[in-house]
Coordinates of C-alpha atoms in Angstrom, one line a residue:
M1 CA 0.0 0.0 0.0
R2 CA 1.3 3.4 -0.9
A3 CA 2.5 5.9 1.7
G4 CA -0.1 8.1 3.2
E5 CA -1.4 9.2 6.6
I6 CA -4.3 8.4 8.9
H7 CA -5.4 10.0 12.1
V8 CA -5.7 7.5 14.9
A9 CA -7.4 8.2 18.2
V10 CA -6.7 5.2 20.5
A11 CA -5.7 4.5 24.1
E12 CA -2.2 3.7 25.1
W13 CA -1.0 0.2 24.3
S14 CA -0.5 -2.2 27.1
A15 CA 2.6 -4.4 27.2
V16 CA 0.4 -7.5 26.7
G17 CA -1.2 -5.9 23.6
R18 CA 2.1 -5.0 22.1
M19 CA 3.4 -8.6 22.6
R20 CA 0.3 -10.0 21.0
R21 CA 0.6 -7.8 17.9
W22 CA 4.3 -8.6 17.6
R23 CA 3.6 -12.4 17.7
R24 CA 0.8 -12.1 15.2
R25 CA 3.0 -10.1 12.8
Q26 CA 5.9 -12.6 13.2
S27 CA 3.7 -15.7 12.5
P28 CA 4.6 -17.6 9.4
W29 CA 1.0 -18.8 9.1
P30 CA -1.3 -16.2 7.3
L31 CA -4.3 -17.8 8.9
L32 CA -3.1 -16.8 12.4
S33 CA -3.1 -13.1 11.4
Q34 CA -6.8 -13.2 10.6
P35 CA -9.5 -12.1 13.0
R36 CA -10.4 -14.7 15.7
G37 CA -13.9 -15.0 14.4
L38 CA -12.7 -16.0 10.9
I39 CA -10.2 -18.5 12.4
V40 CA -13.0 -20.1 14.4
L41 CA -15.3 -20.2 11.3
I42 CA -12.6 -21.8 9.1
G43 CA -11.8 -24.4 11.8
A44 CA -15.5 -25.3 12.3
V45 CA -16.2 -25.7 8.6
V46 CA -13.0 -27.7 7.8
G47 CA -13.4 -29.8 11.0
G48 CA -17.0 -30.5 10.2
A49 CA -16.1 -31.5 6.6
L50 CA -13.5 -34.0 7.9
L51 CA -15.9 -35.4 10.5
L52 CA -18.7 -35.8 8.0
A53 CA -16.3 -37.5 5.6
A54 CA -15.1 -40.0 8.2
C55 CA -18.7 -40.9 9.3
A56 CA -20.0 -41.1 5.7
A57 CA -17.1 -43.3 4.6
A58 CA -18.0 -45.9 7.2
F59 CA -21.6 -46.3 5.8
T60 CA -21.0 -45.8 2.0
P61 CA -20.3 -48.9 -0.1
I62 CA -17.9 -48.6 -3.1
R63 CA -19.7 -49.3 -6.4
G64 CA -18.2 -49.3 -9.8
A65 CA -21.0 -47.3 -11.5
E66 CA -20.9 -44.6 -8.9
L67 CA -17.1 -44.3 -9.2
A68 CA -17.4 -44.0 -13.0
T69 CA -20.0 -41.3 -12.7
F70 CA -17.9 -39.5 -10.1
A71 CA -14.8 -39.7 -12.4
A72 CA -16.8 -38.3 -15.3
L73 CA -18.0 -35.3 -13.2
V74 CA -14.5 -34.6 -12.0
A75 CA -13.2 -34.7 -15.5
C76 CA -15.9 -32.2 -16.7
A77 CA -15.0 -29.9 -13.8
G78 CA -11.3 -30.2 -14.6
L79 CA -12.0 -29.2 -18.2
C80 CA -13.8 -26.1 -17.0
V81 CA -10.8 -25.2 -14.8
E82 CA -8.5 -25.6 -17.9
A83 CA -10.8 -23.3 -19.8
M84 CA -10.4 -20.7 -17.1
R85 CA -6.7 -21.0 -17.4
R86 CA -6.8 -20.2 -21.1
L87 CA -9.0 -17.2 -20.6
G88 CA -7.7 -16.0 -17.3
K89 CA -9.5 -15.5 -14.0
P90 CA -9.7 -12.1 -12.2
S91 CA -8.5 -11.9 -8.6
G92 CA -10.8 -11.6 -5.6
L93 CA -14.3 -13.0 -5.3
T94 CA -15.3 -14.3 -8.7
R95 CA -18.3 -16.3 -10.1
D96 CA -17.9 -19.5 -12.0
L97 CA -20.2 -22.3 -13.2
L98 CA -18.4 -25.2 -11.3
G99 CA -21.7 -25.7 -9.6
A100 CA -22.9 -27.3 -12.8
W101 CA -20.7 -30.3 -11.7
W102 CA -21.3 -30.0 -7.9
L103 CA -25.0 -30.4 -8.3
P104 CA -25.1 -33.7 -10.2
T105 CA -22.8 -35.1 -7.6
V106 CA -25.2 -33.9 -4.9
L107 CA -28.2 -35.4 -6.5
M108 CA -27.0 -38.6 -8.2
L109 CA -24.3 -39.9 -5.9
P110 CA -24.2 -40.7 -2.1
P111 CA -23.5 -37.7 0.1
L112 CA -19.8 -38.8 0.6
Y113 CA -19.0 -37.9 -3.0
S114 CA -20.2 -34.3 -2.4
L115 CA -17.5 -33.9 0.2
L116 CA -14.8 -35.4 -2.1
I117 CA -15.4 -33.7 -5.4
P118 CA -14.2 -30.2 -4.3
V119 CA -10.8 -31.6 -3.4
P120 CA -9.4 -32.4 -6.9
V121 CA -11.1 -29.3 -8.4
Y122 CA -9.7 -26.9 -5.9
L123 CA -6.2 -28.5 -6.2
L124 CA -6.5 -27.8 -10.0
L125 CA -7.5 -24.2 -9.2
Q126 CA -4.6 -23.8 -6.9
Y127 CA -1.9 -25.2 -9.2
R128 CA -3.3 -24.5 -12.6
I129 CA -5.0 -21.1 -12.2
R130 CA -3.5 -19.1 -9.3
R131 CA -1.7 -19.8 -6.1
A132 CA -4.1 -18.4 -3.5
V133 CA -3.6 -18.4 0.3
V134 CA -4.0 -22.0 1.3
H135 CA -6.5 -21.5 4.1
R136 CA -8.9 -19.8 1.6
R137 CA -8.7 -22.7 -0.8
V138 CA -9.2 -25.2 2.0
F139 CA -12.2 -23.2 3.4
N140 CA -13.8 -22.9 0.0
A141 CA -13.5 -26.6 -0.7
A142 CA -14.8 -27.4 2.8
S143 CA -17.8 -25.1 2.5
V144 CA -18.7 -26.5 -0.9
G145 CA -18.4 -30.0 0.6
V146 CA -20.4 -29.3 3.7
A147 CA -23.2 -27.6 1.8
G148 CA -23.2 -30.3 -0.8
F149 CA -23.3 -33.0 1.9
A150 CA -26.3 -31.3 3.6
A151 CA -28.2 -31.0 0.3
S152 CA -27.4 -34.5 -0.8
A153 CA -28.4 -36.0 2.5
L154 CA -31.7 -34.1 2.4
F155 CA -32.4 -35.3 -1.2
H156 CA -31.4 -38.9 -0.6
G157 CA -33.2 -39.1 2.7
L158 CA -36.4 -37.9 1.2
V159 CA -36.1 -40.2 -1.8
A160 CA -35.3 -43.2 0.4
G161 CA -37.8 -42.3 3.1
D162 CA -35.0 -42.8 5.7
W163 CA -32.1 -40.5 6.5
L164 CA -29.6 -43.3 7.3
T165 CA -30.6 -45.4 4.3
G166 CA -30.1 -42.3 2.1
L167 CA -26.4 -42.4 2.9
W168 CA -25.9 -45.4 0.7
L169 CA -28.8 -45.1 -1.7
P170 CA -27.7 -46.7 -5.0
L171 CA -27.4 -44.7 -8.2
E172 CA -30.3 -46.5 -9.8
D173 CA -32.8 -45.1 -7.3
T174 CA -31.6 -41.5 -7.7
E175 CA -31.8 -41.9 -11.5
A176 CA -35.4 -42.9 -11.2
A177 CA -36.2 -40.1 -8.8
V178 CA -34.7 -37.3 -10.9
S179 CA -36.5 -38.6 -14.1
S180 CA -39.9 -37.9 -12.6
V181 CA -41.5 -34.4 -12.4
Q182 CA -42.0 -34.6 -8.6
G183 CA -38.4 -35.8 -8.2
A184 CA -37.0 -33.0 -10.4
L185 CA -38.8 -30.4 -8.3
L186 CA -37.4 -32.0 -5.2
A187 CA -34.0 -32.0 -6.7
L188 CA -34.3 -28.3 -7.6
S189 CA -35.3 -27.5 -4.0
C190 CA -32.3 -29.4 -2.6
C191 CA -29.9 -27.7 -5.1
A192 CA -31.3 -24.3 -3.9
V193 CA -30.5 -25.4 -0.3
F194 CA -26.9 -26.1 -1.5
T195 CA -26.6 -22.7 -3.1
V196 CA -28.0 -20.9 0.0
L197 CA -25.7 -22.8 2.4
N198 CA -22.6 -22.2 0.4
N199 CA -23.3 -18.5 -0.1
L200 CA -24.0 -18.1 3.7
A201 CA -20.6 -19.6 4.4
V202 CA -18.8 -17.3 2.0
A203 CA -20.8 -14.3 3.3
A204 CA -19.8 -15.2 6.9
A205 CA -16.2 -15.5 6.0
M206 CA -16.2 -12.2 4.1
S207 CA -17.9 -10.3 6.9
L208 CA -15.4 -11.7 9.5
S209 CA -12.3 -11.1 7.3
A210 CA -9.9 -8.3 8.0
T211 CA -11.0 -6.4 4.9
G212 CA -14.6 -6.5 5.8
A213 CA -15.7 -7.0 2.2
A214 CA -19.1 -5.9 1.1
W215 CA -20.6 -9.4 0.8
R216 CA -24.2 -8.2 0.2
K217 CA -23.2 -6.4 -3.0
M218 CA -21.1 -9.4 -4.2
L219 CA -23.6 -12.2 -3.3
L220 CA -27.0 -10.7 -3.3
D221 CA -27.1 -8.3 -6.3
R222 CA -29.1 -9.0 -9.4
E223 CA -26.2 -10.4 -11.4
A224 CA -25.2 -12.8 -8.7
L225 CA -28.7 -14.1 -8.4
I226 CA -28.9 -14.6 -12.1
V227 CA -25.6 -16.5 -12.1
D228 CA -27.0 -18.7 -9.3
G229 CA -30.1 -19.4 -11.3
V230 CA -28.2 -20.3 -14.4
E231 CA -26.0 -22.6 -12.3
L232 CA -29.0 -24.3 -10.9
C233 CA -30.5 -24.9 -14.4
A234 CA -27.2 -26.2 -15.7
G235 CA -26.7 -28.5 -12.7
I236 CA -30.2 -30.0 -12.9
T237 CA -29.7 -30.5 -16.6
A238 CA -26.4 -32.3 -16.0
A239 CA -28.0 -34.4 -13.3
I240 CA -30.8 -35.6 -15.6
V241 CA -28.3 -36.3 -18.4
T242 CA -26.1 -38.2 -15.9
G243 CA -29.1 -40.3 -15.0
L244 CA -29.4 -41.4 -18.6
S245 CA -25.7 -42.0 -19.1
P246 CA -22.5 -40.4 -17.9
L247 CA -21.3 -40.4 -21.5
L248 CA -23.9 -37.9 -22.3
L249 CA -22.1 -35.3 -20.2
A250 CA -20.1 -34.6 -23.3
V251 CA -23.3 -33.0 -24.7
V252 CA -23.7 -30.8 -21.6
L253 CA -20.0 -29.7 -21.4
P254 CA -19.8 -27.4 -24.4
P255 CA -22.7 -25.1 -23.4
V256 CA -21.4 -24.9 -19.8
L257 CA -18.0 -24.0 -21.1
L258 CA -19.5 -21.3 -23.3
L259 CA -21.5 -19.8 -20.5
Q260 CA -18.5 -19.9 -18.2
R261 CA -16.4 -18.2 -20.8
S262 CA -19.0 -15.4 -21.2
L263 CA -19.2 -15.0 -17.4
L264 CA -15.4 -14.8 -16.9
F265 CA -15.0 -12.4 -19.8
E266 CA -17.4 -10.0 -18.3
Q267 CA -15.7 -10.3 -14.9
L268 CA -12.3 -9.7 -16.5
Q269 CA -13.7 -6.5 -18.2
T270 CA -15.0 -5.3 -14.9
A271 CA -11.7 -6.1 -13.2
A272 CA -9.8 -4.0 -15.8
R273 CA -12.0 -1.0 -14.9
T274 CA -12.1 -1.2 -11.1
D275 CA -9.7 -1.0 -8.2
P276 CA -9.3 -4.4 -6.6
K277 CA -9.2 -3.1 -3.0
T278 CA -12.3 -0.9 -3.0
G279 CA -14.4 -1.9 -6.1
L280 CA -14.4 1.7 -7.2
L281 CA -13.3 2.8 -10.7
N282 CA -9.5 2.9 -11.1
A283 CA -7.8 6.2 -12.0
A284 CA -7.7 5.6 -15.8
T285 CA -11.3 4.6 -16.0
W286 CA -12.5 7.4 -13.8
E287 CA -10.5 9.9 -15.9
A288 CA -12.2 8.7 -19.1
E289 CA -15.7 8.8 -17.6
A290 CA -15.3 12.0 -15.8
G291 CA -13.7 13.7 -18.8
G292 CA -16.7 12.7 -20.9
E293 CA -19.1 14.1 -18.3
I294 CA -17.2 17.4 -18.1
A295 CA -17.3 17.8 -21.9
R296 CA -21.1 17.2 -21.9
A297 CA -21.6 19.6 -19.0
R298 CA -19.7 22.3 -20.9
R299 CA -21.6 21.9 -24.1
A300 CA -25.0 22.0 -22.3
G301 CA -24.0 24.8 -19.9
R302 CA -24.6 22.7 -16.8
P303 CA -22.7 22.9 -13.6
A304 CA -20.3 20.2 -12.3
A305 CA -17.7 19.9 -9.5
V306 CA -14.8 17.7 -8.7
L307 CA -13.8 16.5 -5.2
I308 CA -10.5 15.0 -4.1
V309 CA -10.8 13.1 -0.8
D310 CA -7.7 12.2 1.2
I311 CA -7.6 10.0 4.3
D312 CA -5.7 11.9 7.0
H313 CA -2.5 10.5 8.4
F314 CA -3.0 7.2 6.6
K315 CA 0.6 5.9 6.9
A316 CA 0.3 5.7 10.7
V317 CA -2.4 3.1 10.5
N318 CA -0.4 0.9 8.2
D319 CA 2.6 1.2 10.5
T320 CA 0.6 0.6 13.6
Y321 CA -2.0 -2.0 12.6
G322 CA -0.7 -3.5 9.4
H323 CA -1.7 -3.3 5.8
L324 CA -4.7 -5.7 6.1
F325 CA -6.3 -3.2 8.5
G326 CA -5.3 -0.4 6.1
D327 CA -7.2 -2.2 3.3
H328 CA -10.2 -2.4 5.7
V329 CA -10.1 1.3 6.2
L330 CA -9.9 2.0 2.5
L331 CA -12.9 -0.2 1.8
G332 CA -14.8 1.4 4.6
V333 CA -14.2 4.9 3.3
A334 CA -15.1 3.8 -0.2
T335 CA -18.3 2.2 1.0
T336 CA -19.2 5.4 3.0
L337 CA -18.6 7.6 -0.1
T338 CA -20.7 5.6 -2.4
G339 CA -23.5 5.3 0.2
Q340 CA -23.7 9.1 0.5
L341 CA -23.5 9.9 -3.3
R342 CA -26.1 9.9 -6.1
T343 CA -26.1 7.2 -8.7
S344 CA -25.1 9.8 -11.3
D345 CA -21.9 10.7 -9.4
V346 CA -18.7 9.2 -10.6
V347 CA -16.4 7.8 -7.8
G348 CA -12.9 6.4 -8.2
R349 CA -9.8 5.6 -6.3
F350 CA -6.9 7.9 -7.4
G351 CA -4.2 5.7 -5.8
G352 CA -2.8 5.4 -2.3
E353 CA -5.3 7.0 0.2
E354 CA -6.9 9.4 -2.3
F355 CA -10.3 9.2 -3.9
V356 CA -11.9 11.4 -6.6
V357 CA -15.6 12.3 -7.1
L358 CA -17.2 14.0 -10.0
L359 CA -20.6 15.7 -9.2
P360 CA -22.5 16.3 -12.4
G361 CA -25.1 19.1 -12.1
A362 CA -23.8 20.3 -8.8
D363 CA -23.2 24.1 -8.4
M364 CA -20.9 25.5 -5.8
A365 CA -23.4 25.5 -3.0
E366 CA -24.6 22.0 -3.6
A367 CA -21.0 20.7 -4.0
C368 CA -20.0 22.3 -0.6
R369 CA -23.0 20.6 1.1
I370 CA -22.1 17.2 -0.4
A371 CA -18.4 17.6 0.5
E372 CA -19.2 18.5 4.1
R373 CA -21.7 15.6 4.4
L374 CA -19.0 13.2 3.2
R375 CA -16.5 14.6 5.7
L376 CA -19.0 14.2 8.5
Q377 CA -20.1 10.7 7.5
V378 CA -16.5 9.4 7.3
G379 CA -15.7 11.1 10.6
R380 CA -18.5 9.0 12.2
M381 CA -17.0 5.8 10.8
E382 CA -15.0 3.8 13.3
R383 CA -13.0 0.6 12.9
K384 CA -11.7 -1.7 15.6
A385 CA -8.2 -3.1 15.6
D386 CA -7.4 -5.6 18.4
G387 CA -10.4 -4.3 20.4
E388 CA -9.2 -0.6 20.0
R389 CA -11.4 2.0 18.3
V390 CA -9.7 3.8 15.4
A391 CA -11.2 7.1 14.4
I392 CA -10.9 8.2 10.7
T393 CA -11.1 11.6 9.2
V394 CA -10.7 12.9 5.6
S395 CA -9.6 16.2 4.0
L396 CA -11.3 17.3 0.9
G397 CA -10.4 19.7 -2.0
L398 CA -13.2 21.1 -4.1
A399 CA -13.3 22.7 -7.5
V400 CA -16.2 23.9 -9.6
L401 CA -16.5 23.9 -13.4
S402 CA -16.2 27.4 -15.0
V403 CA -15.2 28.8 -11.6
H404 CA -11.9 27.0 -10.9
G405 CA -11.2 25.4 -14.2
E406 CA -12.6 24.7 -17.7
D407 CA -11.7 21.1 -18.1
L408 CA -10.9 18.0 -16.1
V409 CA -7.2 18.7 -15.8
G410 CA -7.8 22.2 -14.6
L411 CA -10.4 21.1 -12.1
L412 CA -8.1 18.4 -10.7
A413 CA -5.3 20.8 -10.3
A414 CA -7.4 23.3 -8.5
A415 CA -9.0 20.6 -6.2
D416 CA -5.6 19.2 -5.5
L417 CA -4.2 22.5 -4.4
A418 CA -7.2 23.1 -2.3
L419 CA -6.7 19.7 -0.7
Y420 CA -3.1 20.6 0.2
R421 CA -4.4 23.8 1.9
A422 CA -7.0 21.8 3.9
K423 CA -4.2 19.5 5.1
G424 CA -2.0 22.4 5.9
A425 CA -4.8 24.1 7.9
G426 CA -5.2 21.1 10.2
R427 CA -7.0 18.4 8.2
D428 CA -10.5 17.1 8.6
R429 CA -12.0 20.0 6.6
V430 CA -13.1 21.0 3.1
C431 CA -11.3 23.7 1.1
M432 CA -11.7 25.2 -2.3
P433 CA -9.4 27.5 -4.3
V434 CA -9.8 31.3 -4.4
V435 CA -8.0 31.8 -7.7
A436 CA -10.2 30.7 -10.6
R437 CA -9.4 28.8 -13.7
T438 CA -6.1 27.5 -12.7
T439 CA -4.0 26.0 -15.5
I440 CA -1.5 24.1 -13.4
P441 CA -1.4 20.5 -14.8
A442 CA -2.4 17.6 -12.5
Q443 CA -1.0 14.1 -12.7
L444 CA -3.7 11.5 -12.5
G445 CA -3.2 8.7 -10.0
G446 CA 0.1 10.0 -8.7
D447 CA 1.5 12.0 -5.8
G448 CA 2.0 15.1 -7.9
D449 CA 4.6 17.8 -7.6
P450 CA 5.9 18.2 -4.1
D451 CA 6.5 21.9 -4.7
R452 CA 3.0 22.7 -5.8
E453 CA 2.0 24.4 -2.6
A454 CA 4.4 27.2 -3.5
M455 CA 2.7 27.9 -6.9
P456 CA 0.8 31.1 -7.4
S457 CA -2.6 29.3 -7.6
A458 CA -2.1 27.5 -4.3
T459 CA -4.2 30.0 -2.3
G460 CA -7.5 28.6 -1.2
A461 CA -10.6 29.1 0.9
A462 CA -12.1 26.7 3.4
V463 CA -15.7 25.9 3.5
P464 CA -17.0 27.2 6.8
E465 CA -17.3 24.5 9.6
S466 CA -19.0 24.8 12.9
G467 CA -16.5 25.5 15.7
E468 CA -13.5 25.9 13.3
S469 CA -12.0 28.7 11.4
D470 CA -8.8 29.3 9.4

């Protein structure tokens, strides 16, 4: 993470607290540096998967037809992984259609196989796609396995009429059940149970993680629900085809590969436009979109304003609490900004601890109100690190179209100089330039010229704040 500054209001550290932080930073195991709640969750899910596998293995007979079906499903999932490798897979939380092969395993084979199929697939993901942190791969495989076991035990128990008998129900019985209308509806319901349980596990891990990722937006938005629906349809289709003959999976594989390719291509396009830590537009994309908005505003004679938001004393939090907590702060500020802005506003991360906002249609008075609201809302945001409350503030530089500049470069230069004046005046405030139509160039996404405060256009005026004056 780039150097910056953040204001931290905390109590003095105790000797025990300092030793605990030192031990956690020195640990060679990344899992031990995670929040305790996440460690407990991972241990519970992985331990539960191992316990279920041991119990199910004691009751499940080995049959040749089921092994052949399992091998065919693993092969199809492996081909999907290889297709991801050719196209590429974005980092972070991504959506795929591997559920098209989890679900036939859940429905057609005894519950033990639902615990086993994620193991080879996630090994392929780890060594053929990207080397991720091991505990994340293990947790994902275990959560898929536990959710699959629960859904499979539910389906097989209802078909057999007895939960214990369902653990070793033969393939012929599940083939007959899925081929009927009533059995297909039951299968669809059990697959929905699998999707809900797996998503709940992922959401719990994301909410407990050090970054505090916005799991609602990632798992419950319209696109995510559509992907889940497509995955259910593909999985039910594959299960019905598997009931006819595992060889017919060769007919299902091409459309699943095509759907997955389209899904990953869209995610790669989105990843190229956004900042991976915050989900906001990156500097290049924000510049392109904001430049177009400014050009349209000038042609139509409409007002517009630009804000540069800088987290105060950001370097201190990275040095004190580590970069994972710094990422948590960045994500929290980004979430607060987007929650307080209109859908028409264009928000991006400039780099380091700086954010940029374009306010189309906002005159000087409205832009000042919005900037002050953002400052107050971020100031109310608190984060905890090892039980200590960390207060966060931001400084904002504001520039208005046709008052402080005639294009995006001029507005950014004026807002950047106003931001430096806000920081020099004590931080946690909003400032705007006094000199209009500055022509000093601004460098997008960088730290800029260190001598720019000495330039003639560096004078500025602060937006009035209660209890404060310059």
